[in-house]
Tab-separated table of C-alpha atoms in Angstrom:
chain	number	residue	atom	x	y	z
A	1	MET	CA	42.558	94.093	-68.265
A	2	VAL	CA	38.957	94.334	-67.315
A	3	GLY	CA	37.559	95.124	-63.915
A	4	ALA	CA	35.325	92.081	-63.759
A	5	LEU	CA	35.707	88.786	-65.681
A	6	ASN	CA	33.803	88.687	-68.891
A	7	LEU	CA	33.549	85.428	-70.540
A	8	GLN	CA	33.433	87.041	-73.912
A	9	GLY	CA	36.854	88.615	-73.216
A	10	VAL	CA	37.240	92.360	-73.840
A	11	GLU	CA	34.152	94.244	-74.954
A	12	VAL	CA	33.928	94.343	-78.725
A	13	PHE	CA	31.534	96.938	-80.187
A	14	GLN	CA	29.968	97.182	-83.530
A	15	VAL	CA	28.583	100.280	-85.197
A	16	SER	CA	25.273	100.100	-87.150
A	17	GLY	CA	22.984	102.464	-88.717
A	18	ALA	CA	23.136	105.113	-91.553
A	19	GLY	CA	23.846	108.852	-91.525
A	20	SER	CA	23.531	110.367	-88.218
A	21	ALA	CA	21.315	107.549	-86.754
A	22	MET	CA	23.912	105.256	-85.194
A	23	SER	CA	23.842	102.730	-82.283
A	24	VAL	CA	26.549	100.971	-80.418
A	25	GLY	CA	26.176	97.534	-78.832
A	26	PRO	CA	28.198	94.398	-77.971
A	27	ALA	CA	29.007	92.089	-80.927
A	28	GLU	CA	27.215	88.849	-81.122
A	29	SER	CA	29.064	85.902	-79.748
A	30	PRO	CA	30.685	83.663	-82.533
A	31	PHE	CA	29.427	80.636	-80.649
A	32	ALA	CA	25.738	81.700	-80.471
A	33	TRP	CA	24.807	78.735	-82.584
A	34	LEU	CA	25.963	76.331	-79.893
A	35	PRO	CA	23.718	75.053	-76.970
A	36	PRO	CA	24.077	77.195	-73.864
A	37	GLY	CA	26.439	75.006	-71.920
A	38	GLU	CA	28.735	74.518	-74.804
A	39	ARG	CA	28.631	78.145	-75.838
A	40	GLU	CA	29.797	79.299	-72.474
A	41	LEU	CA	32.606	76.757	-72.351
A	42	MET	CA	33.842	77.838	-75.890
A	43	GLU	CA	33.643	81.537	-74.852
A	44	LEU	CA	35.742	80.752	-71.845
A	45	LEU	CA	38.319	79.013	-73.916
A	46	ALA	CA	38.435	81.868	-76.337
A	47	ASN	CA	38.821	84.410	-73.532
A	48	PRO	CA	42.269	86.283	-73.727
A	49	GLU	CA	42.581	85.668	-69.885
A	50	PHE	CA	41.943	81.797	-70.203
A	51	ALA	CA	45.565	80.935	-69.588
A	52	GLN	CA	45.624	83.009	-66.293
A	53	ILE	CA	42.193	81.442	-65.362
A	54	ASP	CA	43.467	77.958	-65.973
A	55	ALA	CA	46.646	78.606	-63.946
A	56	GLN	CA	44.534	80.014	-61.108
A	57	ILE	CA	42.311	76.768	-61.069
A	58	ARG	CA	45.404	74.477	-61.049
A	59	ALA	CA	47.167	76.512	-58.341
A	60	VAL	CA	44.348	75.893	-55.957
A	61	GLY	CA	43.886	72.222	-56.917
A	62	ALA	CA	40.508	73.018	-58.659
A	63	CYS	CA	38.934	73.976	-55.401
A	64	GLU	CA	35.126	74.201	-55.767
A	65	ASN	CA	34.531	77.271	-53.652
A	66	PRO	CA	37.640	79.341	-53.480
A	67	VAL	CA	38.051	82.655	-51.644
A	68	ARG	CA	38.847	85.634	-53.816
A	69	LEU	CA	41.165	88.326	-52.462
A	70	SER	CA	42.178	91.780	-53.844
A	71	GLY	CA	45.111	93.726	-52.853
A	72	GLU	CA	48.965	93.389	-52.916
A	73	THR	CA	52.159	92.409	-51.159
A	74	VAL	CA	55.075	94.665	-51.427
A	75	LYS	CA	58.676	93.798	-50.258
A	76	THR	CA	61.012	96.642	-49.679
A	77	GLU	CA	64.723	96.687	-48.829
A	78	ALA	CA	65.292	97.497	-45.140
A	79	GLY	CA	66.934	100.759	-44.564
A	80	THR	CA	66.707	102.110	-48.146
A	81	GLY	CA	63.049	101.473	-48.850
A	82	ARG	CA	63.726	100.340	-52.371
A	83	VAL	CA	61.017	98.076	-53.748
A	84	VAL	CA	62.343	94.554	-54.187
A	85	ASP	CA	59.168	92.741	-55.322
A	86	VAL	CA	55.523	93.404	-55.772
A	87	PHE	CA	52.758	90.788	-56.032
A	88	SER	CA	49.367	92.328	-56.851
A	89	SER	CA	45.933	91.211	-57.952
A	90	VAL	CA	45.579	93.992	-60.484
A	91	ASP	CA	46.620	91.858	-63.367
A	92	ALA	CA	44.743	88.706	-62.220
A	93	PRO	CA	41.464	87.618	-63.889
A	94	GLY	CA	38.654	89.646	-62.296
A	95	GLY	CA	41.143	91.674	-60.394
A	96	ALA	CA	41.468	89.101	-57.654
A	97	ILE	CA	43.593	86.101	-56.762
A	98	VAL	CA	42.028	82.873	-55.397
A	99	VAL	CA	43.032	80.723	-52.370
A	100	ARG	CA	41.583	77.294	-51.339
A	101	CYS	CA	38.397	77.130	-49.265
A	102	MET	CA	40.040	74.495	-46.989
A	103	ASN	CA	36.582	72.998	-46.199
A	104	ARG	CA	37.152	69.457	-44.858
A	105	ARG	CA	33.672	68.271	-45.957
A	106	ARG	CA	33.612	66.196	-49.178
A	107	SER	CA	30.067	67.352	-49.764
A	108	ARG	CA	31.337	71.012	-50.001
A	109	CYS	CA	34.725	70.574	-51.806
A	110	ARG	CA	36.183	67.395	-53.017
A	111	SER	CA	39.542	68.805	-53.670
A	112	CYS	CA	40.055	70.516	-50.289
A	113	SER	CA	38.580	67.555	-48.352
A	114	ALA	CA	41.065	65.177	-50.130
A	115	LEU	CA	43.884	67.463	-49.097
A	116	TYR	CA	42.634	67.490	-45.588
A	117	GLN	CA	42.179	63.787	-45.530
A	118	ALA	CA	45.852	63.335	-46.830
A	119	ASP	CA	47.081	65.628	-44.008
A	120	ALA	CA	45.168	63.515	-41.540
A	121	PHE	CA	46.597	60.365	-42.936
A	122	HIS	CA	50.194	61.643	-42.503
A	123	LEU	CA	49.452	62.929	-38.979
A	124	VAL	CA	48.177	59.616	-37.912
A	125	ARG	CA	50.852	57.575	-39.645
A	126	ALA	CA	53.525	59.687	-38.085
A	127	GLY	CA	52.096	59.079	-34.708
A	128	PHE	CA	52.113	55.233	-35.184
A	129	VAL	CA	55.612	54.719	-36.936
A	130	GLY	CA	57.349	58.057	-36.770
A	131	GLY	CA	58.417	60.456	-39.425
A	132	LYS	CA	57.579	64.203	-40.024
A	133	GLY	CA	59.739	65.056	-37.046
A	134	VAL	CA	58.401	62.152	-34.844
A	135	PRO	CA	61.089	59.557	-33.846
A	136	GLU	CA	60.620	56.128	-35.367
A	137	THR	CA	60.989	54.500	-31.904
A	138	VAL	CA	57.403	55.290	-31.184
A	139	GLN	CA	56.304	52.280	-33.212
A	140	GLU	CA	57.847	50.161	-30.459
A	141	HIS	CA	55.563	51.701	-27.735
A	142	PRO	CA	52.418	50.014	-26.542
A	143	MET	CA	49.353	51.076	-28.701
A	144	VAL	CA	45.654	50.314	-28.605
A	145	PHE	CA	42.793	51.001	-30.988
A	146	ALA	CA	39.433	51.688	-29.256
A	147	THR	CA	35.896	52.483	-30.283
A	148	LEU	CA	33.610	54.277	-27.779
A	149	THR	CA	29.955	54.392	-28.845
A	150	ALA	CA	26.887	56.158	-27.732
A	151	PRO	CA	24.135	54.625	-25.442
A	152	SER	CA	20.601	53.863	-26.760
A	153	PHE	CA	18.009	56.599	-26.607
A	154	GLY	CA	15.341	54.323	-28.121
A	155	PRO	CA	15.120	51.334	-30.505
A	156	VAL	CA	15.975	52.232	-34.204
A	157	HIS	CA	16.101	50.323	-37.472
A	158	ARG	CA	19.534	48.845	-38.053
A	159	LYS	CA	21.493	47.252	-40.712
A	160	PRO	CA	21.688	43.387	-40.786
A	161	ASP	CA	24.985	41.920	-39.739
A	162	PRO	CA	26.624	40.662	-43.139
A	163	SER	CA	28.298	37.823	-41.349
A	164	ARG	CA	24.907	36.391	-40.378
A	165	PRO	CA	22.818	35.462	-43.477
A	166	ASN	CA	19.470	35.340	-41.638
A	167	ASP	CA	19.940	38.443	-39.607
A	168	ARG	CA	17.022	40.836	-39.589
A	169	CYS	CA	16.344	44.348	-38.308
A	170	ARG	CA	15.366	43.801	-34.711
A	171	PRO	CA	13.306	40.569	-34.941
A	172	ARG	CA	10.897	40.303	-31.882
A	173	ARG	CA	9.226	36.865	-31.292
A	174	ASP	CA	6.259	38.301	-29.271
A	175	ASP	CA	6.029	41.439	-31.564
A	176	PRO	CA	5.616	43.926	-28.658
A	177	CYS	CA	4.115	47.375	-29.234
A	178	CYS	CA	5.099	50.709	-27.382
A	179	VAL	CA	2.634	52.809	-25.458
A	180	HIS	CA	1.691	54.495	-28.807
A	181	GLY	CA	0.613	51.256	-30.386
A	182	ARG	CA	3.726	51.006	-32.748
A	183	PRO	CA	5.573	47.698	-33.064
A	184	MET	CA	9.067	47.621	-31.497
A	185	GLY	CA	10.224	44.914	-33.967
A	186	CYS	CA	10.791	45.125	-37.699
A	187	GLY	CA	12.000	41.777	-39.187
A	188	ALA	CA	13.006	43.313	-42.488
A	189	ARG	CA	16.433	42.917	-44.021
A	190	HIS	CA	17.303	46.477	-44.964
A	191	ALA	CA	19.606	46.957	-47.966
A	192	PRO	CA	22.773	49.005	-47.693
A	193	GLY	CA	21.952	52.754	-47.854
A	194	ASP	CA	18.305	52.250	-46.979
A	195	VAL	CA	17.039	55.528	-45.639
A	196	VAL	CA	15.014	53.801	-42.868
A	197	VAL	CA	18.280	52.584	-41.184
A	198	GLY	CA	18.918	54.639	-38.027
A	199	GLN	CA	15.252	55.924	-37.879
A	200	PRO	CA	13.405	55.268	-34.519
A	201	MET	CA	10.817	52.504	-34.373
A	202	CYS	CA	8.667	55.122	-32.654
A	203	ALA	CA	9.556	58.795	-32.923
A	204	ALA	CA	7.332	59.676	-29.987
A	205	CYS	CA	9.086	57.281	-27.713
A	206	TYR	CA	12.682	58.270	-28.857
A	207	ASP	CA	14.531	60.492	-26.345
A	208	HIS	CA	15.582	63.266	-28.792
A	209	ALA	CA	16.668	65.505	-25.837
A	210	GLY	CA	19.035	62.895	-24.522
A	211	HIS	CA	20.373	62.382	-28.079
A	212	VAL	CA	21.106	66.050	-28.636
A	213	LEU	CA	22.640	66.442	-25.030
A	214	PHE	CA	24.934	63.399	-25.481
A	215	ASN	CA	26.261	64.856	-28.777
A	216	ALA	CA	26.622	68.183	-27.143
A	217	LEU	CA	28.501	66.833	-24.102
A	218	ALA	CA	30.455	64.086	-25.900
A	219	THR	CA	33.621	66.067	-25.694
A	220	LYS	CA	33.170	66.714	-21.931
A	221	LEU	CA	32.600	62.906	-21.470
A	222	TRP	CA	35.679	62.291	-23.469
A	223	ASN	CA	37.663	64.575	-21.157
A	224	GLY	CA	36.364	62.669	-18.125
A	225	PHE	CA	37.310	59.450	-19.776
A	226	GLY	CA	40.873	60.703	-20.142
A	227	GLU	CA	41.154	61.495	-16.457
A	228	ALA	CA	39.617	58.147	-15.554
A	229	LEU	CA	42.190	56.426	-17.855
A	230	TYR	CA	45.071	57.904	-15.936
A	231	ARG	CA	43.572	56.850	-12.660
A	232	ARG	CA	43.176	53.270	-13.849
A	233	MET	CA	46.834	53.268	-15.056
A	234	ALA	CA	47.956	54.653	-11.678
A	235	ARG	CA	46.134	51.775	-9.903
A	236	VAL	CA	47.917	49.223	-12.085
A	237	GLY	CA	51.240	50.981	-11.572
A	238	GLY	CA	50.700	51.045	-7.748
A	239	VAL	CA	51.142	54.961	-7.641
A	240	ARG	CA	48.977	57.798	-6.544
A	241	ASN	CA	46.859	59.514	-9.165
A	242	ASN	CA	48.908	62.705	-9.107
A	243	GLN	CA	52.164	60.742	-9.675
A	244	ILE	CA	51.182	58.739	-12.733
A	245	ARG	CA	52.049	61.492	-15.321
A	246	LYS	CA	55.594	61.405	-13.941
A	247	LEU	CA	55.698	57.819	-15.037
A	248	LEU	CA	53.942	57.756	-18.390
A	249	ARG	CA	51.833	59.820	-20.823
A	250	VAL	CA	48.812	58.639	-22.784
A	251	GLU	CA	49.084	60.213	-26.312
A	252	TYR	CA	46.148	59.702	-28.617
A	253	VAL	CA	44.571	60.606	-31.913
A	254	ARG	CA	40.749	60.602	-32.058
A	255	ALA	CA	38.338	60.649	-34.996
A	256	MET	CA	34.717	61.355	-34.656
A	257	GLU	CA	31.956	59.553	-36.781
A	258	TYR	CA	28.192	59.857	-36.937
A	259	GLN	CA	26.237	56.631	-36.746
A	260	ALA	CA	23.200	56.188	-38.968
A	261	ARG	CA	20.937	57.262	-35.976
A	262	GLY	CA	22.710	60.649	-35.814
A	263	LEU	CA	24.837	60.001	-32.599
A	264	VAL	CA	28.483	60.495	-32.486
A	265	HIS	CA	31.123	57.832	-31.583
A	266	PHE	CA	34.906	57.951	-31.332
A	267	HIS	CA	37.612	55.914	-32.924
A	268	VAL	CA	40.776	56.334	-31.000
A	269	GLY	CA	44.365	55.301	-31.332
A	270	LEU	CA	46.282	55.501	-28.020
A	271	ARG	CA	49.996	55.246	-27.523
A	272	LEU	CA	51.918	54.997	-24.182
A	273	ASP	CA	55.071	57.177	-23.876
A	274	GLY	CA	57.360	57.925	-21.047
A	275	PRO	CA	57.166	61.264	-19.122
A	276	GLU	CA	59.769	62.920	-21.382
A	277	ASP	CA	59.335	63.634	-25.016
A	278	ARG	CA	58.182	60.352	-26.686
A	279	GLU	CA	60.490	58.051	-24.719
A	280	ALA	CA	59.503	54.537	-23.811
A	281	PRO	CA	57.079	54.005	-21.005
A	282	PRO	CA	57.605	51.672	-17.979
A	283	SER	CA	57.825	47.907	-18.716
A	284	TRP	CA	54.676	47.209	-16.834
A	285	ALA	CA	52.598	49.458	-19.036
A	286	THR	CA	51.761	47.198	-21.949
A	287	SER	CA	49.194	47.197	-24.613
A	288	GLU	CA	47.031	44.712	-22.814
A	289	VAL	CA	47.141	46.817	-19.658
A	290	LEU	CA	46.179	49.879	-21.589
A	291	ALA	CA	43.321	48.097	-23.495
A	292	SER	CA	41.842	46.892	-20.076
A	293	ALA	CA	42.158	50.377	-18.577
A	294	VAL	CA	40.430	51.936	-21.661
A	295	VAL	CA	37.327	49.579	-21.198
A	296	SER	CA	37.236	50.193	-17.415
A	297	ALA	CA	37.511	53.969	-17.727
A	298	ALA	CA	35.018	54.240	-20.559
A	299	SER	CA	32.434	52.181	-18.559
A	300	ALA	CA	32.885	54.275	-15.386
A	301	VAL	CA	32.778	57.756	-16.648
A	302	SER	CA	29.504	59.771	-16.684
A	303	VAL	CA	28.341	63.429	-17.231
A	304	SER	CA	25.289	65.089	-15.796
A	305	ALA	CA	23.385	67.308	-18.221
A	306	PRO	CA	21.726	70.556	-17.017
A	307	GLU	CA	18.233	69.690	-15.771
A	308	SER	CA	15.096	71.306	-17.206
A	309	ALA	CA	11.544	71.006	-16.262
A	310	GLY	CA	10.413	70.335	-19.697
A	311	PHE	CA	13.117	67.750	-20.574
A	312	GLY	CA	13.963	66.170	-17.203
A	313	SER	CA	17.435	65.138	-16.189
A	314	HIS	CA	20.038	63.070	-18.024
A	315	VAL	CA	23.124	61.352	-16.846
A	316	LEU	CA	25.057	60.489	-19.971
A	317	ARG	CA	27.497	57.641	-20.407
A	318	PHE	CA	29.282	55.770	-23.261
A	319	GLY	CA	27.457	52.903	-24.769
A	320	SER	CA	27.879	49.286	-23.736
A	321	GLN	CA	29.521	48.429	-27.022
A	322	LEU	CA	33.073	49.207	-26.096
A	323	ASP	CA	36.028	47.768	-27.942
A	324	ALA	CA	39.680	48.121	-27.161
A	325	ARG	CA	42.437	46.001	-28.691
A	326	PRO	CA	46.254	46.165	-28.989
A	327	ILE	CA	47.521	47.553	-32.251
A	328	VAL	CA	50.052	45.381	-34.026
A	329	LEU	CA	51.655	47.321	-36.848
A	330	ASP	CA	52.620	44.347	-38.949
A	331	ALA	CA	51.332	43.453	-42.367
A	332	ASP	CA	51.055	39.768	-41.601
A	333	ARG	CA	49.887	39.819	-37.933
A	334	GLY	CA	47.925	43.027	-37.783
A	335	PHE	CA	47.445	46.587	-39.128
A	336	PRO	CA	50.231	47.907	-41.448
A	337	ALA	CA	50.808	51.570	-40.578
A	338	GLU	CA	49.157	52.722	-43.913
A	339	ARG	CA	45.936	50.756	-43.217
A	340	ALA	CA	45.667	52.001	-39.693
A	341	ALA	CA	46.236	55.705	-40.739
A	342	GLY	CA	43.715	55.256	-43.594
A	343	TYR	CA	41.132	53.881	-41.228
A	344	PHE	CA	41.228	57.217	-39.300
A	345	ALA	CA	41.594	59.534	-42.252
A	346	LYS	CA	38.411	58.181	-43.996
A	347	TYR	CA	36.185	59.731	-41.383
A	348	VAL	CA	37.507	63.248	-41.499
A	349	THR	CA	35.679	64.432	-44.533
A	350	LYS	CA	32.328	63.464	-43.349
A	351	GLY	CA	29.664	65.327	-41.470
A	352	THR	CA	26.157	64.317	-40.724
A	353	GLU	CA	25.660	63.047	-44.354
A	354	ASP	CA	25.546	59.287	-43.190
A	355	ALA	CA	22.789	60.209	-40.805
A	356	HIS	CA	20.886	62.073	-43.581
A	357	GLY	CA	21.753	65.502	-42.002
A	358	VAL	CA	22.776	68.746	-43.594
A	359	ASP	CA	26.197	70.355	-44.138
A	360	VAL	CA	25.356	74.080	-43.774
A	361	PRO	CA	24.559	75.961	-40.460
A	362	ILE	CA	20.952	76.563	-39.607
A	363	THR	CA	20.293	80.226	-38.808
A	364	HIS	CA	16.517	79.958	-38.249
A	365	ARG	CA	14.140	77.273	-37.248
A	366	SER	CA	12.284	77.620	-40.512
A	367	GLN	CA	15.269	76.200	-42.401
A	368	ILE	CA	15.152	72.909	-40.653
A	369	ASN	CA	12.278	71.279	-42.404
A	370	LEU	CA	13.831	72.503	-45.710
A	371	TRP	CA	17.177	71.016	-45.188
A	372	ALA	CA	16.483	67.901	-43.106
A	373	ARG	CA	16.247	64.747	-45.104
A	374	THR	CA	14.412	62.528	-42.738
A	375	PRO	CA	11.758	63.207	-39.998
A	376	HIS	CA	14.208	61.878	-37.340
A	377	VAL	CA	16.809	64.433	-38.354
A	378	ALA	CA	14.298	67.165	-38.391
A	379	ALA	CA	12.923	66.288	-34.969
A	380	THR	CA	16.535	66.131	-33.478
A	381	MET	CA	17.360	69.512	-34.944
A	382	HIS	CA	14.044	70.997	-33.699
A	383	THR	CA	15.005	69.662	-30.208
A	384	ALA	CA	18.385	71.250	-30.440
A	385	TRP	CA	16.897	74.570	-31.423
A	386	THR	CA	14.390	74.379	-28.597
A	387	LEU	CA	16.920	73.435	-25.959
A	388	ASP	CA	19.056	76.352	-27.086
A	389	GLN	CA	16.265	78.810	-26.200
A	390	GLN	CA	16.229	77.667	-22.629
A	391	ARG	CA	18.476	79.346	-20.050
A	392	GLU	CA	19.675	76.072	-18.655
A	393	PHE	CA	21.275	74.986	-21.969
A	394	ALA	CA	22.487	78.389	-23.101
A	395	GLY	CA	26.175	77.620	-22.752
A	396	LEU	CA	26.031	74.482	-24.947
A	397	GLY	CA	25.682	76.352	-28.185
A	398	LEU	CA	22.983	74.059	-29.442
A	399	GLY	CA	21.526	76.543	-31.991
A	400	ARG	CA	24.945	77.128	-33.549
A	401	TRP	CA	25.642	73.310	-33.854
A	402	CYS	CA	21.977	72.518	-34.706
A	403	HIS	CA	23.128	71.258	-38.181
A	404	MET	CA	25.614	69.002	-36.439
A	405	LEU	CA	22.824	67.576	-34.234
A	406	GLY	CA	24.376	69.161	-31.232
A	407	PHE	CA	27.985	68.073	-31.527
A	408	GLY	CA	30.424	71.116	-31.664
A	409	GLY	CA	33.717	69.411	-31.135
A	410	HIS	CA	36.582	68.620	-33.540
A	411	VAL	CA	36.188	65.789	-36.020
A	412	LEU	CA	39.881	64.899	-35.680
A	413	SER	CA	41.953	65.738	-32.622
A	414	SER	CA	45.135	64.564	-31.069
A	415	THR	CA	47.467	65.340	-28.173
A	416	ARG	CA	50.324	67.625	-28.927
A	417	ARG	CA	53.020	64.890	-28.564
A	418	PHE	CA	51.120	62.124	-30.399
A	419	SER	CA	52.190	63.442	-33.811
A	420	VAL	CA	52.941	66.616	-35.800
A	421	GLY	CA	50.195	69.237	-36.055
A	422	MET	CA	48.110	70.124	-39.072
A	423	GLY	CA	49.651	73.560	-39.154
A	424	VAL	CA	53.140	72.058	-39.293
A	425	LEU	CA	52.173	69.778	-42.164
A	426	ARG	CA	50.714	72.643	-44.198
A	427	GLN	CA	53.824	74.716	-43.579
A	428	MET	CA	55.919	71.798	-44.833
A	429	ARG	CA	53.786	71.573	-47.962
A	430	ALA	CA	54.022	75.354	-48.456
A	431	ASP	CA	57.780	75.427	-47.987
A	432	HIS	CA	58.185	72.596	-50.505
A	433	GLN	CA	56.055	74.411	-53.050
A	434	ALA	CA	58.039	77.572	-52.543
A	435	GLU	CA	61.277	75.745	-53.026
A	436	ALA	CA	60.036	74.212	-56.261
A	437	ALA	CA	58.841	77.516	-57.551
A	438	ALA	CA	62.140	79.224	-56.685
A	439	ALA	CA	64.343	76.436	-58.217
A	440	GLY	CA	66.832	77.970	-60.670
A	441	GLU	CA	66.071	81.566	-59.666
A	442	PRO	CA	68.967	83.663	-58.390
A	443	VAL	CA	69.124	84.043	-54.585
A	444	VAL	CA	69.396	87.679	-53.507
A	445	GLN	CA	70.632	88.106	-49.868
A	446	VAL	CA	68.758	91.260	-48.996
A	447	GLU	CA	67.078	91.964	-45.734
A	448	THR	CA	63.451	92.926	-46.685
A	449	VAL	CA	60.328	94.410	-45.023
A	450	THR	CA	57.075	92.947	-46.207
A	451	GLU	CA	53.729	94.808	-46.195
A	452	ARG	CA	50.466	93.125	-47.111
A	453	GLN	CA	47.190	94.688	-47.850
A	454	TRP	CA	44.519	92.137	-48.944
A	455	ARG	CA	40.770	92.487	-48.895
A	456	TYR	CA	37.893	89.855	-49.222
A	457	ALA	CA	36.486	90.176	-52.767
A	458	GLY	CA	34.062	87.285	-52.762
A	459	ARG	CA	33.677	83.558	-52.693
A	460	GLY	CA	33.489	80.944	-55.531
A	461	TRP	CA	34.419	81.119	-59.189
A	462	GLN	CA	33.299	84.225	-60.980
A	463	THR	CA	30.991	82.278	-63.484
A	464	GLU	CA	29.328	78.934	-63.749
A	465	ALA	CA	31.444	78.154	-66.876
A	466	ILE	CA	34.671	78.560	-64.933
A	467	SER	CA	33.192	76.412	-62.088
A	468	ASP	CA	32.304	73.719	-64.599
A	469	TYR	CA	35.767	73.845	-66.045
A	470	ALA	CA	37.320	73.514	-62.671
A	471	GLN	CA	35.274	70.397	-61.981
A	472	GLY	CA	36.554	69.029	-65.228
A	473	VAL	CA	40.201	69.727	-64.190
A	474	TYR	CA	39.658	67.866	-60.926
A	475	GLU	CA	38.095	64.944	-62.696
A	476	ASP	CA	41.001	64.805	-65.041
A	477	ARG	CA	43.364	64.823	-62.096
A	478	LEU	CA	41.455	61.947	-60.401
A	479	GLU	CA	41.671	59.932	-63.628
A	480	ALA	CA	45.381	60.507	-63.879
A	481	GLN	CA	45.943	59.466	-60.248
A	482	ALA	CA	43.895	56.259	-60.906
A	483	LEU	CA	45.883	55.417	-63.980
A	484	ALA	CA	49.159	56.012	-62.109
A	485	ARG	CA	48.111	53.781	-59.300
A	486	GLU	CA	47.172	51.080	-61.842
A	487	ALA	CA	50.563	51.497	-63.512
A	488	ALA	CA	52.420	51.274	-60.190
A	489	ALA	CA	50.395	48.064	-59.276
A	490	LEU	CA	51.230	46.463	-62.652
A	491	GLU	CA	54.795	47.381	-62.371
A	492	SER	CA	54.924	45.867	-58.854
A	493	MET	CA	53.335	42.668	-60.157
A	494	ARG	CA	55.850	42.489	-62.952
A	495	GLY	CA	58.757	42.938	-60.404
A	496	GLY	CA	57.232	40.113	-58.275
A	497	GLU	CA	57.125	37.772	-61.213
A	498	ALA	CA	60.733	38.640	-62.151
A	499	ALA	CA	61.904	37.855	-58.709
């Protein structure tokens, strides 16, 4: 075992020279004739520790940026102190074990983001139709899907509506210009993915401060919306505001998404429950009543941002494009549960990428121009950094969340009783994997005491060759999953034809 992973395996030395003049050096690699990339891969495959390295990679799902830990876990029998089991990193490649990075962003780790997305899918699905400890009766409760958007802080280039063949980006008949002499119309039909979509018509006219403050206070605005929603439901139910929670509860799951202009908006699934744990709500509390209350509450709520002499005052509201409609969990008449859950889960692995932002924290203003991919994103991030330096905005954490364009909330959040929590889902998976690993092993009924001593030993795979090999393992897994889906679809088609 070597202290640090060496892709050439253990050190092999050769002796050269004659008489007393001798020198010792590492032997030449037997794959020296190969191009560099292929040579490193072959050296990895020839490494005596390759089987352990391969097992590590597969154990963490080919995570792209794992955390390395060194140390040990010792289990001893209570009372006697007899050692029952020892798990140590001493014999692991590089003297360290690896654990998943658990980064939800697809741009940082495709494997862990896919796992997070799968957990989000099961969380949302259980909230709609039950399962994972949630009673199946919840699918009979009134439910609403809502979208809460951001207001306008200045005209921006937009994507044409695909349902309208002649739609253009902000056509203006009189072709007006702003005070800086720039036209406020465009008239072009931007292709999907065009970098200009979401960019201001005039950067000097655009309210970047309002943009940043809306993102920063979006969670506070959401909290005000929740209180307003209960007040609207109390009005319909004919009870006082402080009595409505004794009649019903509004449980929800909320996913955040960035628009192309860099503003956040929320996709929300709401469910009405009774006051006790997931029981049915009153008969008057229907999906239509809830949808109407959502629109009314979102239209009424507002938040005042701190006032600054340099940036003026801002009263922030949700945008006028509010949508709320009842959810019908039926494959023929509405959303099947899988489609509804997938709709929410697809947003959780994204950050500011769709808005041409960055996925790493900014620690100094000088990094902004290096990382920002458009002038609009750079201007927004500079505004966030400048606001963070002012005393009035110190509590908003705008410097910390500069790379998120001011937003510091959760991408996916839910009420405690809507569904099962992420931690519970992960524990279920860990228990299942532990049971599978222990299958067939003798069960020893001994009361034990566990002592853990682990230290951080680094991040990422030890070498570029191992990292490349891990990516190949993940690609193979994706291909196997695709083939399995095709085989299942083919088998389903055959079954339908036979029927």
